[in-house]
CSV table of C-alpha atoms and ligand atoms in Angstrom, one decimal:
chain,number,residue,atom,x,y,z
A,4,UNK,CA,-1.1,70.6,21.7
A,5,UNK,CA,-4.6,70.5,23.3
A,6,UNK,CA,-7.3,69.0,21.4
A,7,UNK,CA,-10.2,71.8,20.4
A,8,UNK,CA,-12.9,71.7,22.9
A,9,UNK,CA,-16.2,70.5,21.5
A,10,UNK,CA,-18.3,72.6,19.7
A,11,UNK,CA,-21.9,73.4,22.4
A,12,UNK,CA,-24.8,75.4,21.3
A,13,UNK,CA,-26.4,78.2,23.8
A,14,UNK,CA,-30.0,78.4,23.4
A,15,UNK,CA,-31.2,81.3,25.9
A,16,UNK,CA,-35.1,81.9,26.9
A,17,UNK,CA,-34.4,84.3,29.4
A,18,UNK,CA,-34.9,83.7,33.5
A,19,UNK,CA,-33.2,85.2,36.2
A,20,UNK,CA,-29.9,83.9,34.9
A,21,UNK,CA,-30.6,86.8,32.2
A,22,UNK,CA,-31.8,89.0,34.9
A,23,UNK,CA,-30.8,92.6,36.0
A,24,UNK,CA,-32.5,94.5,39.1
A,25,UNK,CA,-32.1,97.9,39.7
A,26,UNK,CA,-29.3,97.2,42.9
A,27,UNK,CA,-27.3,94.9,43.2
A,28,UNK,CA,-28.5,93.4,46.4
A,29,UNK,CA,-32.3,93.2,45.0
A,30,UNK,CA,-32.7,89.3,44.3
A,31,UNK,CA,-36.4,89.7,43.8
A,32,UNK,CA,-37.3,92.9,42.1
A,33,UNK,CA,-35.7,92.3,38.8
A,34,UNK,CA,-37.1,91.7,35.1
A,35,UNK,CA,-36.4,88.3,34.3
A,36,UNK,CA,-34.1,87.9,30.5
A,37,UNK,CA,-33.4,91.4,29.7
A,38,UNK,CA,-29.4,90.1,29.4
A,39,UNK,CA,-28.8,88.8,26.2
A,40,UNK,CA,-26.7,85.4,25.8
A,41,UNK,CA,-23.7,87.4,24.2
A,42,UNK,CA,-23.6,88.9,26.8
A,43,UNK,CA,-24.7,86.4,29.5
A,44,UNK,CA,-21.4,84.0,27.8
A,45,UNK,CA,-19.1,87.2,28.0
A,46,UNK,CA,-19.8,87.5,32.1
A,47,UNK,CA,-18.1,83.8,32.6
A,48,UNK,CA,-14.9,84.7,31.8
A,49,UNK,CA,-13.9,80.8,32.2
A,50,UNK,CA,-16.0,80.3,28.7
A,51,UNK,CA,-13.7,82.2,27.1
A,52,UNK,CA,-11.8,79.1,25.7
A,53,UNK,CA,-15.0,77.6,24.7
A,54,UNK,CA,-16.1,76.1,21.8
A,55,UNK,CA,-19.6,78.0,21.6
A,56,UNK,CA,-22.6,79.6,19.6
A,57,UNK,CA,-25.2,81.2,20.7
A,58,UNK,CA,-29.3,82.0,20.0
A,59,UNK,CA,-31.8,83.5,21.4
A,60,UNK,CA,-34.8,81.7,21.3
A,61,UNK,CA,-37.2,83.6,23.6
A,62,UNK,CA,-36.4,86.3,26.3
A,63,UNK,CA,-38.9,85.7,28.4
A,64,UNK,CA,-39.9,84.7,32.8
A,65,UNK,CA,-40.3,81.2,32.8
A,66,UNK,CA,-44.0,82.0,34.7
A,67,UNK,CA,-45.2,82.7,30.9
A,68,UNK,CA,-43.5,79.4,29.5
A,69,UNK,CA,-46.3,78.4,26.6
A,70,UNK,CA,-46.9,76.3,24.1
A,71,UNK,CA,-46.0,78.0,21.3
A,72,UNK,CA,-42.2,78.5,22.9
A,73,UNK,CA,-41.7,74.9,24.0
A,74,UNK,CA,-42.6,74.2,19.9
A,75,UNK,CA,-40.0,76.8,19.2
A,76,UNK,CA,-37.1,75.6,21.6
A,77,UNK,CA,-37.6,71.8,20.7
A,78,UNK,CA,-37.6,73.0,16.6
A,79,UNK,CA,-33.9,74.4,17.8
A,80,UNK,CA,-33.2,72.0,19.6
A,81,UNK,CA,-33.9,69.0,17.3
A,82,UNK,CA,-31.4,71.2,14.8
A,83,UNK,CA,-28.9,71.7,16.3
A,84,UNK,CA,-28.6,68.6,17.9
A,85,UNK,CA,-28.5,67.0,14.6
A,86,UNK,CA,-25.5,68.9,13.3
A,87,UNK,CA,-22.5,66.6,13.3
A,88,UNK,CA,-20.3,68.8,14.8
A,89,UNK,CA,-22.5,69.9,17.8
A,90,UNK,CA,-21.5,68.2,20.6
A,91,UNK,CA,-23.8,69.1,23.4
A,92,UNK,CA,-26.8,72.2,23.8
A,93,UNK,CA,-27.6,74.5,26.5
A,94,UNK,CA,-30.8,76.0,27.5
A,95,UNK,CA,-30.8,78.7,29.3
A,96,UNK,CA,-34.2,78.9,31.3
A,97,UNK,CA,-36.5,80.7,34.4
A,98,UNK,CA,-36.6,78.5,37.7
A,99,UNK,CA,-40.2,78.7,37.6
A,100,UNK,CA,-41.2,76.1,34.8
A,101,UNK,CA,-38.1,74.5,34.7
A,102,UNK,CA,-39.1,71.1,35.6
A,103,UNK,CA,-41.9,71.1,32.7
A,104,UNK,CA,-40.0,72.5,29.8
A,105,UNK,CA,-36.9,69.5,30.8
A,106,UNK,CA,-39.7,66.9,31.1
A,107,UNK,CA,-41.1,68.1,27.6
A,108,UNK,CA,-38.1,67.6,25.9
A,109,UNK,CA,-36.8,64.8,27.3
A,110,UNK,CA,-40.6,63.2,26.1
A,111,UNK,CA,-40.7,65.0,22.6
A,112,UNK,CA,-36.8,64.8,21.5
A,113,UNK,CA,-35.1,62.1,24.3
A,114,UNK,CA,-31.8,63.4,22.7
A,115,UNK,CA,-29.1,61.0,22.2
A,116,UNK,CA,-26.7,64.1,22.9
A,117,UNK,CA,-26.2,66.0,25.4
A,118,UNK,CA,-29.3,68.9,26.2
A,119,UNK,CA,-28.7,70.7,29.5
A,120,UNK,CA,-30.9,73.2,30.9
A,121,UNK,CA,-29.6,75.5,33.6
A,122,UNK,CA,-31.2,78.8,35.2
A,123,UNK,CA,-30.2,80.5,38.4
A,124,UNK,CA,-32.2,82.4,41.5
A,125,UNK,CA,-29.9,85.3,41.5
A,126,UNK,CA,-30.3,88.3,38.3
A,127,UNK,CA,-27.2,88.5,36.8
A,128,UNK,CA,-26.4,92.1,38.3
A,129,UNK,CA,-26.3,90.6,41.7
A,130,UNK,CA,-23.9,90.5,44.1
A,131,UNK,CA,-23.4,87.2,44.1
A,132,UNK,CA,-25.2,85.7,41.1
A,133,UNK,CA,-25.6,82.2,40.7
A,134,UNK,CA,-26.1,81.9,36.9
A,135,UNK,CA,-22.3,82.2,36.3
A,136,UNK,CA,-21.1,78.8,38.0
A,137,UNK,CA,-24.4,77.3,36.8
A,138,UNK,CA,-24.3,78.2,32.9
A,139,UNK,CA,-19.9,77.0,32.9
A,140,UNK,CA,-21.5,73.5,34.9
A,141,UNK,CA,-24.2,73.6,32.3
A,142,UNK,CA,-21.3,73.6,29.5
A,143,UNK,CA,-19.2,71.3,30.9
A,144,UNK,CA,-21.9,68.6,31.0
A,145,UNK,CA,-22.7,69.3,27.3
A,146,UNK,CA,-19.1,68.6,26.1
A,147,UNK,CA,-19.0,65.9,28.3
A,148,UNK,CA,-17.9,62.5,26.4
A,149,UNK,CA,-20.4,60.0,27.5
A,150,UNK,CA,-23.4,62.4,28.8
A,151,UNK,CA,-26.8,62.2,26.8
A,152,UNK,CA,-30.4,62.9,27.4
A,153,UNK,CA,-32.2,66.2,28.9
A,154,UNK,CA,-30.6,67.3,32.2
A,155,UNK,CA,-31.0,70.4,34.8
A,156,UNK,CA,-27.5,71.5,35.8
A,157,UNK,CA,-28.4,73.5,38.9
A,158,UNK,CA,-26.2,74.5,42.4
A,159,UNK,CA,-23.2,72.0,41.2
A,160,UNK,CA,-26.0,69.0,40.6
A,161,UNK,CA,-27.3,67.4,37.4
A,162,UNK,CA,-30.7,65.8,37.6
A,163,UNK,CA,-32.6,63.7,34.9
A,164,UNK,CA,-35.8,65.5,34.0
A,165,UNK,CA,-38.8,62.9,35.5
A,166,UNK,CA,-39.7,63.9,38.9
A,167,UNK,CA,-37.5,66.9,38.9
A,168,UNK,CA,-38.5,69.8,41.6
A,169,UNK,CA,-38.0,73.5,42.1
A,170,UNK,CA,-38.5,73.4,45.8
A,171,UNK,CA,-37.5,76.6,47.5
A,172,UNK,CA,-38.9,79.9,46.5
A,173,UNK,CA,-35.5,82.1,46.9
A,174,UNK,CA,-32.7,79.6,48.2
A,175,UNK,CA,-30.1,78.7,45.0
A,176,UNK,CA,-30.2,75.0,46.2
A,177,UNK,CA,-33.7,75.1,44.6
A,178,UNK,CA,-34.4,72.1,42.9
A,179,UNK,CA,-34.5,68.4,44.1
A,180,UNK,CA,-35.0,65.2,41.6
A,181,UNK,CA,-36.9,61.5,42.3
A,182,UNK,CA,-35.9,58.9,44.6
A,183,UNK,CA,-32.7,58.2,43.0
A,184,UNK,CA,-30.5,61.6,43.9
A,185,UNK,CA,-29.0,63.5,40.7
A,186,UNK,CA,-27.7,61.8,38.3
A,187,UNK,CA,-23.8,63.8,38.9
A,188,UNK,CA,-22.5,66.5,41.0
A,189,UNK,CA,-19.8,68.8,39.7
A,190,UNK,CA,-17.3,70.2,41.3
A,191,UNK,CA,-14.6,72.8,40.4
A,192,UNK,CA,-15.3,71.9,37.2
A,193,UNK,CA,-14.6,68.1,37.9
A,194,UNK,CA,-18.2,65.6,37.2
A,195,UNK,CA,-18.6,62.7,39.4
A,196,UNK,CA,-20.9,60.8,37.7
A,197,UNK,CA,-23.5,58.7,39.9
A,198,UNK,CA,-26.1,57.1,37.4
A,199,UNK,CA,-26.3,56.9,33.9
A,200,UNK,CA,-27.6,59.5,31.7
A,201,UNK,CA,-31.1,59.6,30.3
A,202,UNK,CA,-32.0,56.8,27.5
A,203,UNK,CA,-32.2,58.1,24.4
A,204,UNK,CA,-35.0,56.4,23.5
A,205,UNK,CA,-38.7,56.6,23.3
A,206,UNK,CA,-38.8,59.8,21.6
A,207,UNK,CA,-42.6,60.8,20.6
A,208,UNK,CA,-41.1,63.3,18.0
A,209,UNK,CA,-41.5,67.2,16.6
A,210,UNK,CA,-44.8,65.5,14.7
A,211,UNK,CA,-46.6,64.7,17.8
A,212,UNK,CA,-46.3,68.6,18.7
A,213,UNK,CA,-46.7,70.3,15.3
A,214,UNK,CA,-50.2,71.1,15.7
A,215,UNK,CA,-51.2,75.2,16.0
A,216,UNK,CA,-50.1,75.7,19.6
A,217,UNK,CA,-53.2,77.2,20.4
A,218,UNK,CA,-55.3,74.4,19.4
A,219,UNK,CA,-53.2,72.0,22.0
A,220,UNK,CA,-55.7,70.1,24.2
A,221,UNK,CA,-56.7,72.1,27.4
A,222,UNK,CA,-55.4,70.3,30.6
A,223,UNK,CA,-56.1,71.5,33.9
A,224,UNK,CA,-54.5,70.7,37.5
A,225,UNK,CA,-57.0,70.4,40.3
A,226,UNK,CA,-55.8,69.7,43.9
A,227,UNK,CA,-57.4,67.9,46.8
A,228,UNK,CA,-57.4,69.8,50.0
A,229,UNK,CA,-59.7,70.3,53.1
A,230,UNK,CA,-63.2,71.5,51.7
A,231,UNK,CA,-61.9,70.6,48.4
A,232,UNK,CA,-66.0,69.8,46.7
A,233,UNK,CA,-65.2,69.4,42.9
A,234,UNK,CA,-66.7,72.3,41.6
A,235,UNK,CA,-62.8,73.7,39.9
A,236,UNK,CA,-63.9,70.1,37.5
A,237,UNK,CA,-67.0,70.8,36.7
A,238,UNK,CA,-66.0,74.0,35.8
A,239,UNK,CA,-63.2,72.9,34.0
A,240,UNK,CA,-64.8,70.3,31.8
A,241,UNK,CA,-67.1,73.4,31.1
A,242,UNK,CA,-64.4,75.3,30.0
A,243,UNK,CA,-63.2,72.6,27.1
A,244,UNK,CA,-60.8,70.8,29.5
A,245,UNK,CA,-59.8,67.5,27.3
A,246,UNK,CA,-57.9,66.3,30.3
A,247,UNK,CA,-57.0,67.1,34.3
A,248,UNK,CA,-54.1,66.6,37.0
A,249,UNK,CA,-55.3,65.6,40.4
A,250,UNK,CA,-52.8,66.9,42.9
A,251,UNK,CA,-54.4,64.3,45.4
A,252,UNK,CA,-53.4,64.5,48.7
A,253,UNK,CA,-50.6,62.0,50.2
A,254,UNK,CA,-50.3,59.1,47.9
A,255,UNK,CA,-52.9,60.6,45.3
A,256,UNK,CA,-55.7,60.2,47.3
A,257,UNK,CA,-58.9,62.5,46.7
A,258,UNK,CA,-62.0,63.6,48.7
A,259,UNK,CA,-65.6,62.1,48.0
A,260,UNK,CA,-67.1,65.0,46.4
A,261,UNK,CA,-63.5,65.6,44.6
A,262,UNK,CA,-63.8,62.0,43.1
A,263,UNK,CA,-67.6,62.3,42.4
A,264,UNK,CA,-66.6,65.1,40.1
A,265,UNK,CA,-63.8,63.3,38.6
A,266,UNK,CA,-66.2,60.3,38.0
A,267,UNK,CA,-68.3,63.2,36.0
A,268,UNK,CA,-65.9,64.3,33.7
A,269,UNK,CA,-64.7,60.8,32.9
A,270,UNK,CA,-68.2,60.4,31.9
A,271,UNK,CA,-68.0,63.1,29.5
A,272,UNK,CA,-64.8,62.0,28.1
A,273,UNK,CA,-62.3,63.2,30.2
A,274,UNK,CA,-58.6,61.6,30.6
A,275,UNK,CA,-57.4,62.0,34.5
A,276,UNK,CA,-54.1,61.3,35.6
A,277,UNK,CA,-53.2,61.2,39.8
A,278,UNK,CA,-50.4,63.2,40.9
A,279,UNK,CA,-49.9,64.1,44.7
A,280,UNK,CA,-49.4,67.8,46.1
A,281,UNK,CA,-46.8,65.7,48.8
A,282,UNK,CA,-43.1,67.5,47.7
A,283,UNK,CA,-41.8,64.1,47.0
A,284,UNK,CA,-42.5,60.4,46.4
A,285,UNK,CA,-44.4,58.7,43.6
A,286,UNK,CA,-47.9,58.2,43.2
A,287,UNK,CA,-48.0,54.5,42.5
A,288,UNK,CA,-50.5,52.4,40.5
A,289,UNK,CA,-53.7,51.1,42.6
A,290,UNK,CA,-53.5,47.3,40.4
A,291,UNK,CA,-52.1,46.4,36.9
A,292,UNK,CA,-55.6,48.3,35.3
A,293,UNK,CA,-54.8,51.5,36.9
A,294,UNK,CA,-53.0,53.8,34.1
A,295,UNK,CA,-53.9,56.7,35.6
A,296,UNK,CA,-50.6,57.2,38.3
A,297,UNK,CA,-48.4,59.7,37.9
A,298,UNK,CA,-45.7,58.0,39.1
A,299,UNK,CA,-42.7,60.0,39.9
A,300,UNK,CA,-44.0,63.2,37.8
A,301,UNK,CA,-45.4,66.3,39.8
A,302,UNK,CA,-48.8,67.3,38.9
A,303,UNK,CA,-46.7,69.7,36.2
A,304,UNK,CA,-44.8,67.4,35.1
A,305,UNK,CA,-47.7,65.1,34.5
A,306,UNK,CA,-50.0,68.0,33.2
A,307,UNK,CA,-47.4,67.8,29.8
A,308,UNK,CA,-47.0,64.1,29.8
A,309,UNK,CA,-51.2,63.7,30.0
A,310,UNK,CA,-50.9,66.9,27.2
A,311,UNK,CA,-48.7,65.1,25.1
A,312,UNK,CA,-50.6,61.5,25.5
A,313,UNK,CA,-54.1,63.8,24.0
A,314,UNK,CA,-51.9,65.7,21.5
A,315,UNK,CA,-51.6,61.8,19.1
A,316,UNK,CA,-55.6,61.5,19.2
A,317,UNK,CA,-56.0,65.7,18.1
B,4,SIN,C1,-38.3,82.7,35.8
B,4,SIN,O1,-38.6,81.5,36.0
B,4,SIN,O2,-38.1,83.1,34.6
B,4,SIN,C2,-38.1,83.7,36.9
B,4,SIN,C3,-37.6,83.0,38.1
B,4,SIN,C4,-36.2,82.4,38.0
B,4,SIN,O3,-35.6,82.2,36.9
B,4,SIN,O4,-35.7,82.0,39.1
């Protein structure tokens, strides 16, 4: 006799995975988590001999990801993933902000089990959706013996969550991860397993993110570019900004007037981290004193982490 399959929690937020467009061959026109995860589960007839539950947490396009959800989903999260018998949890998720909500919870919960995110490009009503082959992936990582940490299971591909991508607007190969290459690729159901999973360690905790959500610190993302004259800072330290993402160009670099204005609001208090708007590489510490590098986070990604760091001085 087979051995019951683990027990893996569904947490949906909606995204195109949850999708439906009014045709079947409209991939673009369609109103992102109007599919509920009942019925999301019930269209991959392969989960039917699954161990699984199933919540809605939001139903929502990942463009209007907030604050107060991300303090929602990691409250579920955190539960669940306590329970004994829970092996592994699923978050269904939008493309769009996929990278951010992954590196939030790999920074506020760093889960010693199993949390896979997954999302798709297609709706579900399309012709050829995606979201099927990546939700059963998603689940197969989660009951996965051995697997731990946040991941994006996306296109047959899992991928830790720091310098993770979406980098194509309507392909469904549309995300790409650091330096390293995903973590494992699956195929036909079968994980070949390249790196090991996320550390579960580190964790800052639900405390550091239990303040009001509207009372988080402001944190802005400027860009260098041709022209670029600082005036977006300025007027963003105006606004209240505690703290701001420079998507420098190339390796983080910025323009005079751009730095001049940066120089400004670190007068007035202002913590600046260096990002680059390059598609890939790190942006890498100018000397032992420089802690402002982004590393191998995107601008987003380093938006929450510079969030996160002014959320345990609020
Ligand atoms: C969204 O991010 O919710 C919409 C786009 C997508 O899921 O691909």
């Amino acid at each position: 006799m087979q051995s019951p399959k683990p027990l893996v929690v569904i947490l949906a937020t909606g995204g195109t995975i949850a999708g439906t467009a009014s045709t079947a061959t409209d991939t673009t026109g369609y109103r992102a988590g109007a599919v509920g995860v009942d019925a999301l589960i019930a269209g991959v007839p392969a989960l039917a001999d699954h161990r699984l539950e199933a919540e809605s947490v939001a139903a929502i396009d990942s463009k209007d990801m907030d604050a107060a959800t991300w303090q929602r989903l990691a409250g579920r999260v955190a539960y669940h993933a306590a329970r004994p018998e829970v092996a592994g949890v699923v978050i269904t998720h939008g493309t769009d902000t996929l990278e951010e909500t992954a590196y939030f919870l790999h920074r506020v919960l760093a889960p010693a089990k199993p949390v896979v995110l997954t999302a798709a490009m297609r709706p579900a009503s399309s012709l050829s959706a995606d979201g099927p082959a990546n939700l059963l992936d998603a689940v197969t990582v989660a009951e996965m013996a051995g697997a731990r940490g946040v991941s994006v299971v996306f296109a047959g591909a899992a991928w830790g969550a720091i310098g993770l991508r979406k980098i194509h607007t309507l392909q469904t190969s549309a995300f790409a991860g650091s330096d390293c290459g995903p973590i494992a690729r699956l195929e036909g159901g079968v994980i070949r397993t390249f790196r090991p999973w996320p550390e579960a360690a580190q964790a800052l905790g639900l405390a550091r993110i239990a303040a009001a959500p509207d009372t988080w610190p402001r944190v802005e993302i400027v860009m260098n570019h041709a022209g670029a004259d600082g005036r977006l800072v300025d007027a963003a330290v105006a606004a209240g900004a505690a703290g701001l993402v420079v998507a420098g160009t190339g390796f983080g670099t910025v323009s005079a007037r751009l730095e001049a204005a940066i120089a400004r609001a670190r007068e007035a208090g202002v913590r600046v981290a260096r990002a680059s708007r390059c598609a890939f590489g790190p942006v890498l510490p100018h000397g032992a004193a420089d802690h402002e590098a982004a590393g191998e986070l995107s601008a987003m990604q380093a938006r929450v982490e510079l969030q996160l760091a002014l959320l345990a001085q609020a």
